[in-house]
Short mmCIF file of C-alpha atoms in Angstrom, two decimals:
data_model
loop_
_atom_site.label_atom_id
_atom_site.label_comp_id
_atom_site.label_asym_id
_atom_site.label_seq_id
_atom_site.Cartn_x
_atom_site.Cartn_y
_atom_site.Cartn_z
CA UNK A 710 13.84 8.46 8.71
CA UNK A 711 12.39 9.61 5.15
CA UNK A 712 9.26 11.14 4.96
CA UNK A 713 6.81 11.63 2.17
CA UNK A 714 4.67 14.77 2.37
CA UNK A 715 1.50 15.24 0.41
CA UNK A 716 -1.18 18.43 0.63
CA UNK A 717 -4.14 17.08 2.71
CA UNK A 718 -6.33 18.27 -0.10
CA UNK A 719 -6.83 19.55 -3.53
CA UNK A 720 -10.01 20.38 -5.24
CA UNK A 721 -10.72 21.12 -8.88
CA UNK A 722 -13.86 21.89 -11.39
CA UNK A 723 -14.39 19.02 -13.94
CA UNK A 724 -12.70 19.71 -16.60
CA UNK A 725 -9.70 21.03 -15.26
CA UNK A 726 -6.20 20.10 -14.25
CA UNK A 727 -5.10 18.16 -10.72
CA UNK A 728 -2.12 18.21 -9.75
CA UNK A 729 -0.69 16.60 -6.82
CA UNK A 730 2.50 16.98 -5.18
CA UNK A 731 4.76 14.46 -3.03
CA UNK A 732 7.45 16.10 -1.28
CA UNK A 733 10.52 14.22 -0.12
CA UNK A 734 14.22 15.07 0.48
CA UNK A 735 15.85 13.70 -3.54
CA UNK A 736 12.67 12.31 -4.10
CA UNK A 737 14.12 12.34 -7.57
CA UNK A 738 16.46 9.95 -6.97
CA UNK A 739 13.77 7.44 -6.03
CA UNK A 740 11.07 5.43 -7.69
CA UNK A 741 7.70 6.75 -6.86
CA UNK A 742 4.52 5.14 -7.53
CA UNK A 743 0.94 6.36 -6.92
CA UNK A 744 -1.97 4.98 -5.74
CA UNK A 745 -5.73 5.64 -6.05
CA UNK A 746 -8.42 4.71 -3.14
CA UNK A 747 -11.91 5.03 -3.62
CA UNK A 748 -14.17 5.02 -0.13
CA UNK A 749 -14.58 1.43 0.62
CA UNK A 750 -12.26 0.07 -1.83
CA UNK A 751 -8.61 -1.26 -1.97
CA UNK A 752 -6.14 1.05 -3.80
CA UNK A 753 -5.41 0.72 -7.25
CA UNK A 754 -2.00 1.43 -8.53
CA UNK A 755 -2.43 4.68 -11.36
CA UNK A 756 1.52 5.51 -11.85
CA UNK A 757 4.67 3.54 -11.38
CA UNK A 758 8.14 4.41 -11.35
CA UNK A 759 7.39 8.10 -11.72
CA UNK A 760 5.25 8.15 -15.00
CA UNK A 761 4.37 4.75 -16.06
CA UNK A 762 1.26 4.01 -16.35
CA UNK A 763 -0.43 0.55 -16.12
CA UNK A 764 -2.75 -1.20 -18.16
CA UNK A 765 -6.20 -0.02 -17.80
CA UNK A 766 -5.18 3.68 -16.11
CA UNK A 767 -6.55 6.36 -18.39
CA UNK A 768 -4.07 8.52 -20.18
CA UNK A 769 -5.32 11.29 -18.44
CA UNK A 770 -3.37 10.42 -15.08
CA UNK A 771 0.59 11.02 -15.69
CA UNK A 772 3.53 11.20 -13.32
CA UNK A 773 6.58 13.16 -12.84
CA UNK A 774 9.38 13.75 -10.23
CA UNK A 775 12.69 15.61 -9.99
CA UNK A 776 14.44 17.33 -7.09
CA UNK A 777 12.41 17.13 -4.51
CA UNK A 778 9.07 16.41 -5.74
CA UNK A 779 7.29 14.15 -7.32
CA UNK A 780 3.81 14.98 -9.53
CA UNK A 781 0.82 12.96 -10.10
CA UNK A 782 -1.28 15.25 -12.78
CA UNK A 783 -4.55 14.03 -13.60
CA UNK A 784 -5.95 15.70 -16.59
CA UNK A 785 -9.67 16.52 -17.22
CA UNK A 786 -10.88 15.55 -14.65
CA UNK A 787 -14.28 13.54 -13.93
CA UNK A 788 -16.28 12.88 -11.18
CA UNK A 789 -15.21 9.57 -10.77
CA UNK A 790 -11.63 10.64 -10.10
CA UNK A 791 -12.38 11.60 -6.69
CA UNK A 792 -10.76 9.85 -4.36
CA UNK A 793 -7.69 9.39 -2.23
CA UNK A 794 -3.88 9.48 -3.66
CA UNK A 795 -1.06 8.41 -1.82
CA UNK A 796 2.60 8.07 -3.32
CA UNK A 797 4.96 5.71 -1.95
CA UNK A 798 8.54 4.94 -2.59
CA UNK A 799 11.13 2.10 -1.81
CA UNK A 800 13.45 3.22 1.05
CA UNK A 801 16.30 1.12 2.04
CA UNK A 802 19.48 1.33 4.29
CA UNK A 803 22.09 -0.91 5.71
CA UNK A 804 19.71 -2.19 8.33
CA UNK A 805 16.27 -1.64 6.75
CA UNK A 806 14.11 -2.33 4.00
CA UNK A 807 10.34 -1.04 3.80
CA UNK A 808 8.25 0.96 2.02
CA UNK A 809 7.03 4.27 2.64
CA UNK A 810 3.84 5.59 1.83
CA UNK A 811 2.73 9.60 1.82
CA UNK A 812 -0.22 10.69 4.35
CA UNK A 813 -2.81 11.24 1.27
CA UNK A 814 -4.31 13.74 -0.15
CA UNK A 815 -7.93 13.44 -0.65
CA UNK A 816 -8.76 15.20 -4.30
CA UNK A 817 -12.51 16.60 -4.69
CA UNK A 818 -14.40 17.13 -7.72
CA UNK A 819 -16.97 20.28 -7.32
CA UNK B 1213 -7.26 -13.74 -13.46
CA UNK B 1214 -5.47 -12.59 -10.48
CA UNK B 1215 -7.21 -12.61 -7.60
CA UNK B 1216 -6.07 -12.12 -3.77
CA UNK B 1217 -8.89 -13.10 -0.93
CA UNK B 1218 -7.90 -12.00 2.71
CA UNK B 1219 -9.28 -14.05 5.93
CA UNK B 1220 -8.74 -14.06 10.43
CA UNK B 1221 -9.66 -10.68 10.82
CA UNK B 1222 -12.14 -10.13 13.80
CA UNK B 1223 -12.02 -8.66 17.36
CA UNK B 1224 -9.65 -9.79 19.97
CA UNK B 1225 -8.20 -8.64 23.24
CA UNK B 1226 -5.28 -6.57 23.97
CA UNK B 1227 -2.33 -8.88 24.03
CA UNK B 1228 -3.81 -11.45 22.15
CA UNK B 1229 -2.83 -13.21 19.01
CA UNK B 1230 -4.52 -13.68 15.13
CA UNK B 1231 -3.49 -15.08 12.20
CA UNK B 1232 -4.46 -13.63 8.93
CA UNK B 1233 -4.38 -15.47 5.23
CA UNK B 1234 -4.47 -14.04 2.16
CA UNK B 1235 -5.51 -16.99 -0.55
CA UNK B 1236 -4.07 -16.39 -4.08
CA UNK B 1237 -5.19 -17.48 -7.54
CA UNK B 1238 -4.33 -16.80 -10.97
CA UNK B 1239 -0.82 -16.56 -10.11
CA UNK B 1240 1.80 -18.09 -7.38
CA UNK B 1241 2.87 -16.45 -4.16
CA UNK B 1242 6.46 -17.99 -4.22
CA UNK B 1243 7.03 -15.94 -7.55
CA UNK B 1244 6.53 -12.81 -6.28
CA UNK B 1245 7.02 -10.32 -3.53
CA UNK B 1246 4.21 -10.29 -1.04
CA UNK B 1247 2.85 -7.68 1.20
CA UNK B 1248 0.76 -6.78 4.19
CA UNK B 1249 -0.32 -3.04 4.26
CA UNK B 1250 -2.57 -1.85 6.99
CA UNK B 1251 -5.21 0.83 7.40
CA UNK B 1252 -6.74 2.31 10.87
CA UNK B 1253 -10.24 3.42 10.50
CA UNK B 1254 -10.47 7.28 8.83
CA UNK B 1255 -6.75 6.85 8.16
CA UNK B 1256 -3.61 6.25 5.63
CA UNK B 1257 -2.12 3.67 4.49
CA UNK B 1258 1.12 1.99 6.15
CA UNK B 1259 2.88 -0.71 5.14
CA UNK B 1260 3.01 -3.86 7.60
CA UNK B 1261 5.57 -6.32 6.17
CA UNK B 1262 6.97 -8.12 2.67
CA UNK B 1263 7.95 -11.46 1.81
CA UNK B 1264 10.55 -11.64 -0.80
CA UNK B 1265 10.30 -14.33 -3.56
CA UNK B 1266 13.51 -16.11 -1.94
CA UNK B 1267 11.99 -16.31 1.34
CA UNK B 1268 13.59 -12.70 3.19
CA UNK B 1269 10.99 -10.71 5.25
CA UNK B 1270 10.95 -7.13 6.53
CA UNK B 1271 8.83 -5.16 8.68
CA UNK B 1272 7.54 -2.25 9.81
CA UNK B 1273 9.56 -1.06 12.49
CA UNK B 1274 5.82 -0.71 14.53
CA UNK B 1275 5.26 -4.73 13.90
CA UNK B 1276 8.84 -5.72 14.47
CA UNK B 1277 8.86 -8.49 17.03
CA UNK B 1278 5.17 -9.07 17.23
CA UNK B 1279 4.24 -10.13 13.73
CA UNK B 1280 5.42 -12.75 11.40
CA UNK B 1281 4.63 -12.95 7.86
CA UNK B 1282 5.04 -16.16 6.20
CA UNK B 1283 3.72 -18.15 3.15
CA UNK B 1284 2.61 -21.73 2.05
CA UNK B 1285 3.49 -22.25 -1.75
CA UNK B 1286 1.24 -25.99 -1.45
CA UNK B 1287 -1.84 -23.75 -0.56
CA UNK B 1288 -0.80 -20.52 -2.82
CA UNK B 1289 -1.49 -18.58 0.51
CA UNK B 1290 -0.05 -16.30 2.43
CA UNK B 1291 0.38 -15.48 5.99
CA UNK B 1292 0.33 -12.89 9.06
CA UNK B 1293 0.57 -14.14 12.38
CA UNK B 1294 0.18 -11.12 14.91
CA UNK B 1295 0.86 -11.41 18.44
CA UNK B 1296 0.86 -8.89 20.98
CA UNK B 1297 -2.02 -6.91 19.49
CA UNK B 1298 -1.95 -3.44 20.67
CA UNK B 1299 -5.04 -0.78 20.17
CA UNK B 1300 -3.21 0.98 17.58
CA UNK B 1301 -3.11 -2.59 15.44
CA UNK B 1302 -6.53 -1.92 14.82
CA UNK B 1303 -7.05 -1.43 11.20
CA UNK B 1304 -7.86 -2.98 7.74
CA UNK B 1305 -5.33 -5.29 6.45
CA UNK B 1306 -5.09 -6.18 3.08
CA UNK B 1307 -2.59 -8.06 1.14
CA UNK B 1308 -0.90 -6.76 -1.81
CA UNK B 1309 1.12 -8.24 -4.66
CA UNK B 1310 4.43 -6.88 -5.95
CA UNK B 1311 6.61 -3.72 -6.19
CA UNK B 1312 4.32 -1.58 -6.77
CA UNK B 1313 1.58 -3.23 -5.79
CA UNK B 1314 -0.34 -4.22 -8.61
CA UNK B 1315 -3.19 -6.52 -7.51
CA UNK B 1316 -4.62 -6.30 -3.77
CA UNK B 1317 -7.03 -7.71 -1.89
CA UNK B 1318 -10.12 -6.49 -0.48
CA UNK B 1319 -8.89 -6.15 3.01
CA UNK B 1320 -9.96 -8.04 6.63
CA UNK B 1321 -10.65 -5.63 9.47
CA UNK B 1322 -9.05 -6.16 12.95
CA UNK B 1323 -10.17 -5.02 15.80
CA UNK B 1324 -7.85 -4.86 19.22
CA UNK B 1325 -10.25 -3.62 21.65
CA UNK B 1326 -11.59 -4.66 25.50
#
């Protein structure tokens, strides 16, 4: 079955870059989407189909993918971005349809 | 406004049966595509099950069997019945519309404990 691998963790200064990474075998073939969940909340949806970005996301978040990764960069980062961010894709087969998400990676601000 | 209001959570027995809702507004749930996505305590997410706009349901291969997901267009609501609970069914289930999921609820917690 397809698996989704993200780094437990990533921590950055404010200010700086994030970048996290969501491994997968062709991810780039795939439509990946990204997720944001603050403690106690329901996720929120920060990238779509690689790099989209909804209404209301900040243009600091962005999203890439090729090979076998996908990207979610958030740029200057603020306190407020800390949180959880899982990836997710569409996988389907002959006899099954679901979707996949990655285990997380929890991104701190110091 | 789109809004998406999950109910039935609680604790129940090993074995034993709930039925979640999720109540919709600002939109309708036989328009769209559906979903139940679950989250054990301290842990990731995993999705449970969809509902396709024309009426075709998957699941998880962990739920296969024991859960049903279902909707009611009349009441805008939709539907998990679990049976079978198991320990590891214990979680927070929220429901979640589209692909991606752009709007979700705030989640009912379910407990599957003695």
């Amino acid at each position: 079955s397809y698996v989704l691998t993200q780094p437990p963790s990533v921590s950055v200064a404010p200010g700086q870059t994030a970048t996290i990474t969501c491994g997968g075998n062709n991810i780039g073939s795939k439509s990946v989407h990204w997720y944001q969940q603050k403690p106690g909340q329901a996720p929120v949806l920060v990238i779509s189909y690689d790099s989209d970005r909804p209404s209301g996301i900040p243009e600091r978040f962005s999203g890439s993918n090729s090979g076998n990764t996908a990207t979610l960069t958030i740029s200057r980062v603020e306190a407020g971005d800390e949180a959880d961010y899982y990836c997710q894709v569409w996988d389907s087969g002959t006899d099954h349809l679901f979707w996949l998400f990655g285990g997380g990676t929890k991104l701190t601000v110091l | 406004e789109v809004l998406l209001v999950e109910s039935g959570g609680g604790l129940v027995q090993p074995g034993g049966s709930l039925r979640l809702s999720c109540a919709a507004s600002g939109f309708t749930v036989g328009t769209n595509y559906m979903n139940w996505v679950r989250q054990a305590p301290g842990k990731g997410l995993e999705w449970v099950s969809v509902i396709y706009r024309g009426g075709s349901t998957y699941y998880a291969a962990s739920v296969e069997g024991r859960f049903t997901v279902s909707r009611d267009i009349s009441k805008n609501t939709l539907f998990l019945q679990m049976n079978r609970l198991r320990p590891e069914d214990t979680a927070v289930y929220y429901c979640a519309r589209d692909l991606p999921a752009s709007d979700w609820g705030q989640g009912t917690l379910v407990t599957v404990s003695t």
